[in-house]
PDB file of C-alpha atoms in Angstrom:
ATOM      1  CA  LEU A   1     108.855 112.099 100.042  1.00 75.00           C
ATOM      2  CA  PRO A   2     109.762 114.628  97.323  1.00 76.00           C
ATOM      3  CA  LEU A   3     113.279 113.228  96.887  1.00 80.00           C
ATOM      4  CA  GLU A   4     111.884 109.709  96.405  1.00 83.00           C
ATOM      5  CA  TYR A   5     109.477 111.037  93.775  1.00 83.00           C
ATOM      6  CA  LEU A   6     112.329 112.762  91.922  1.00 85.00           C
ATOM      7  CA  GLU A   7     114.386 109.552  92.061  1.00 88.00           C
ATOM      8  CA  ARG A   8     111.401 107.696  90.550  1.00 86.00           C
ATOM      9  CA  LEU A   9     111.261 110.196  87.695  1.00 86.00           C
ATOM     10  CA  LEU A  10     114.978 109.768  86.989  1.00 88.00           C
ATOM     11  CA  LEU A  11     114.683 105.980  86.976  1.00 90.00           C
ATOM     12  CA  GLN A  12     111.670 106.172  84.651  1.00 88.00           C
ATOM     13  CA  ASN A  13     113.553 108.453  82.261  1.00 87.00           C
ATOM     14  CA  ASN A  14     116.770 106.408  82.346  1.00 88.00           C
ATOM     15  CA  LEU A  15     115.259 102.925  82.059  1.00 88.00           C
ATOM     16  CA  PHE A  16     112.478 103.612  79.585  1.00 87.00           C
ATOM     17  CA  ALA A  17     113.841 106.633  77.657  1.00 81.00           C
ATOM     18  CA  ASP A  18     110.916 108.656  78.957  1.00 83.00           C
ATOM     19  CA  GLU A  19     110.744 112.430  78.795  1.00 85.00           C
ATOM     20  CA  ILE A  20     109.363 113.353  82.219  1.00 85.00           C
ATOM     21  CA  ARG A  21     110.453 116.877  83.098  1.00 88.00           C
ATOM     22  CA  LEU A  22     110.722 118.615  86.432  1.00 84.00           C
ATOM     23  CA  GLU A  23     108.887 121.893  85.906  1.00 89.00           C
ATOM     24  CA  GLY A  24     109.262 123.303  89.388  1.00 89.00           C
ATOM     25  CA  VAL A  25     108.672 123.093  93.087  1.00 87.00           C
ATOM     26  CA  ALA A  26     106.147 125.195  94.957  1.00 89.00           C
ATOM     27  CA  MET A  27     104.514 125.542  98.334  1.00 89.00           C
ATOM     28  CA  GLU A  28     100.755 125.108  98.674  1.00 91.00           C
ATOM     29  CA  GLY A  29      99.955 126.221 102.182  1.00 92.00           C
ATOM     30  CA  ASP A  30     102.446 124.328 104.300  1.00 92.00           C
ATOM     31  CA  LYS A  31     102.988 121.501 101.779  1.00 88.00           C
ATOM     32  CA  LEU A  32     105.716 121.124  99.188  1.00 85.00           C
ATOM     33  CA  VAL A  33     104.411 120.397  95.683  1.00 87.00           C
ATOM     34  CA  VAL A  34     106.555 118.951  92.881  1.00 87.00           C
ATOM     35  CA  ILE A  35     105.385 119.889  89.388  1.00 88.00           C
ATOM     36  CA  SER A  36     106.337 117.568  86.532  1.00 86.00           C
ATOM     37  CA  SER A  37     105.198 117.067  82.962  1.00 88.00           C
ATOM     38  CA  GLN A  38     105.604 114.626  80.126  1.00 84.00           C
ATOM     39  CA  PRO A  39     104.549 114.630  76.484  1.00 83.00           C
ATOM     40  CA  ALA A  40     101.093 113.315  75.667  1.00 83.00           C
ATOM     41  CA  VAL A  41     101.305 109.673  74.633  1.00 79.00           C
ATOM     42  CA  LEU A  42      98.593 108.276  72.398  1.00 83.00           C
ATOM     43  CA  GLY A  43      98.033 104.629  71.688  1.00 88.00           C
ATOM     44  CA  SER A  44      96.287 101.494  72.838  1.00 91.00           C
ATOM     45  CA  SER A  45      96.447  99.651  76.130  1.00 85.00           C
ATOM     46  CA  LEU A  46      98.361  96.412  76.663  1.00 88.00           C
ATOM     47  CA  THR A  47      97.298  93.059  77.998  1.00 86.00           C
ATOM     48  CA  ALA A  48      99.005  91.553  81.049  1.00 86.00           C
ATOM     49  CA  ASP A  49     100.849  89.134  78.720  1.00 90.00           C
ATOM     50  CA  GLU A  50     102.165  92.037  76.617  1.00 90.00           C
ATOM     51  CA  MET A  51     103.339  93.835  79.784  1.00 90.00           C
ATOM     52  CA  LEU A  52     105.117  90.657  80.961  1.00 92.00           C
ATOM     53  CA  ALA A  53     106.800  90.208  77.558  1.00 94.00           C
ATOM     54  CA  PHE A  54     107.897  93.853  77.414  1.00 94.00           C
ATOM     55  CA  MET A  55     109.373  93.780  80.919  1.00 95.00           C
ATOM     56  CA  ALA A  56     111.076  90.410  80.259  1.00 96.00           C
ATOM     57  CA  LYS A  57     112.845  91.922  77.230  1.00 95.00           C
ATOM     58  CA  LEU A  58     114.320  94.474  79.656  1.00 95.00           C
ATOM     59  CA  TRP A  59     115.402  91.679  82.066  1.00 96.00           C
ATOM     60  CA  PHE A  60     112.703  92.401  84.669  1.00 96.00           C
ATOM     61  CA  GLN A  61     111.332  89.344  86.480  1.00 95.00           C
ATOM     62  CA  PRO A  62     107.769  89.332  87.839  1.00 95.00           C
ATOM     63  CA  LEU A  63     107.400  89.472  91.619  1.00 95.00           C
ATOM     64  CA  THR A  64     104.603  86.916  91.656  1.00 91.00           C
ATOM     65  CA  GLY A  65     102.014  87.601  94.344  1.00 88.00           C
ATOM     66  CA  LEU A  66     103.389  91.028  95.278  1.00 87.00           C
ATOM     67  CA  ALA A  67     101.421  94.137  94.340  1.00 77.00           C
ATOM     68  CA  LEU A  68     101.722  97.830  95.052  1.00 80.00           C
ATOM     69  CA  GLY A  69      99.394 100.440  93.677  1.00 80.00           C
ATOM     70  CA  ARG A  70      96.207  99.554  91.864  1.00 83.00           C
ATOM     71  CA  PRO A  71      94.628  96.237  92.909  1.00 85.00           C
ATOM     72  CA  GLY A  72      95.804  93.518  90.546  1.00 85.00           C
ATOM     73  CA  ALA A  73      98.809  95.512  89.327  1.00 91.00           C
ATOM     74  CA  LEU A  74     101.979  93.583  88.539  1.00 92.00           C
ATOM     75  CA  ALA A  75     105.366  94.106  90.188  1.00 94.00           C
ATOM     76  CA  PHE A  76     108.819  93.451  88.709  1.00 95.00           C
ATOM     77  CA  TYR A  77     112.447  93.289  89.819  1.00 96.00           C
ATOM     78  CA  ARG A  78     115.682  93.466  87.833  1.00 95.00           C
ATOM     79  CA  ASP A  79     118.735  92.268  89.731  1.00 92.00           C
ATOM     80  CA  LEU A  80     121.033  93.643  87.009  1.00 91.00           C
ATOM     81  CA  ASP A  81     120.768  97.108  88.566  1.00 93.00           C
ATOM     82  CA  GLU A  82     118.597  96.321  91.605  1.00 94.00           C
ATOM     83  CA  VAL A  83     115.539  98.192  90.337  1.00 95.00           C
ATOM     84  CA  ALA A  84     111.934  97.311  91.125  1.00 94.00           C
ATOM     85  CA  ALA A  85     108.892  98.507  89.209  1.00 94.00           C
ATOM     86  CA  PHE A  86     105.435  98.516  90.779  1.00 93.00           C
ATOM     87  CA  ASP A  87     101.907  99.529  89.777  1.00 92.00           C
ATOM     88  CA  ALA A  88     102.221  97.883  86.354  1.00 92.00           C
ATOM     89  CA  HIS A  89      98.700  97.691  84.945  1.00 90.00           C
ATOM     90  CA  PRO A  90      97.153  98.390  81.526  1.00 86.00           C
ATOM     91  CA  GLY A  91      96.496 102.039  82.451  1.00 86.00           C
ATOM     92  CA  ASN A  92     100.229 102.573  82.959  1.00 90.00           C
ATOM     93  CA  PHE A  93     101.342 101.219  79.583  1.00 92.00           C
ATOM     94  CA  VAL A  94     100.601 102.403  76.061  1.00 92.00           C
ATOM     95  CA  LYS A  95     101.476 100.839  72.715  1.00 92.00           C
ATOM     96  CA  ASP A  96     101.876 103.534  70.069  1.00 89.00           C
ATOM     97  CA  ASP A  97     100.847 103.231  66.413  1.00 88.00           C
ATOM     98  CA  ASN A  98     104.283 101.762  65.573  1.00 88.00           C
ATOM     99  CA  GLY A  99     103.907  99.030  68.210  1.00 87.00           C
ATOM    100  CA  VAL A 100     106.387 100.658  70.602  1.00 87.00           C
ATOM    101  CA  VAL A 101     105.510  99.985  74.246  1.00 91.00           C
ATOM    102  CA  LEU A 102     105.724 102.982  76.563  1.00 89.00           C
ATOM    103  CA  PRO A 103     105.455 102.553  80.353  1.00 91.00           C
ATOM    104  CA  ILE A 104     103.878 105.556  82.061  1.00 86.00           C
ATOM    105  CA  ASP A 105     104.087 106.433  85.748  1.00 83.00           C
ATOM    106  CA  LEU A 106     105.342 103.140  87.143  1.00 90.00           C
ATOM    107  CA  VAL A 107     106.511 103.265  90.755  1.00 90.00           C
ATOM    108  CA  MET A 108     110.256 102.774  90.338  1.00 91.00           C
ATOM    109  CA  VAL A 109     112.506 101.936  93.292  1.00 91.00           C
ATOM    110  CA  ARG A 110     116.189 101.182  93.645  1.00 92.00           C
ATOM    111  CA  ALA A 111     116.181  98.210  96.045  1.00 92.00           C
ATOM    112  CA  ASP A 112     118.532  98.205  99.016  1.00 91.00           C
ATOM    113  CA  ALA A 113     119.730  94.931 100.584  1.00 92.00           C
ATOM    114  CA  ALA A 114     116.713  94.627 102.895  1.00 92.00           C
ATOM    115  CA  LEU A 115     114.251  95.126 100.036  1.00 90.00           C
ATOM    116  CA  GLN A 116     116.113  92.646  97.844  1.00 91.00           C
ATOM    117  CA  LYS A 117     115.842  90.084 100.641  1.00 92.00           C
ATOM    118  CA  ALA A 118     112.112  90.795 100.963  1.00 91.00           C
ATOM    119  CA  PHE A 119     111.653  90.179  97.212  1.00 92.00           C
ATOM    120  CA  ALA A 120     113.242  86.697  97.306  1.00 91.00           C
ATOM    121  CA  PRO A 121     110.027  84.749  98.116  1.00 91.00           C
ATOM    122  CA  PHE A 122     108.219  86.446  95.211  1.00 92.00           C
ATOM    123  CA  LEU A 123     110.782  85.609  92.517  1.00 89.00           C
ATOM    124  CA  SER A 124     110.093  82.472  90.515  1.00 73.00           C
TER     125      SER A 124
END
């Protein structure tokens, strides 16, 4: 839903100091379209170990065995603020020339009580 997408953008911006911008909303036929942009990010891809280390520094725990998005993508949960991050794969992370890791387009979700309960078997 459009509101869920906008909430994802806000979480991405707040948690990772991203600069995703809402450019507008339009109708294409009978469908609502949300238009967003973000600065071009150049750099190299990360390994799974580098993604795990980066997310651990931000207090995210891996949801082992749970995936959403691209096959083989990693999933994470942070109980500090009840946020989950899905679709974590090398194509959604960039390391810039200064070694700064930048997540791009993760599927961010604020977990309600039912979702938190569902995550329990996947937390190590």
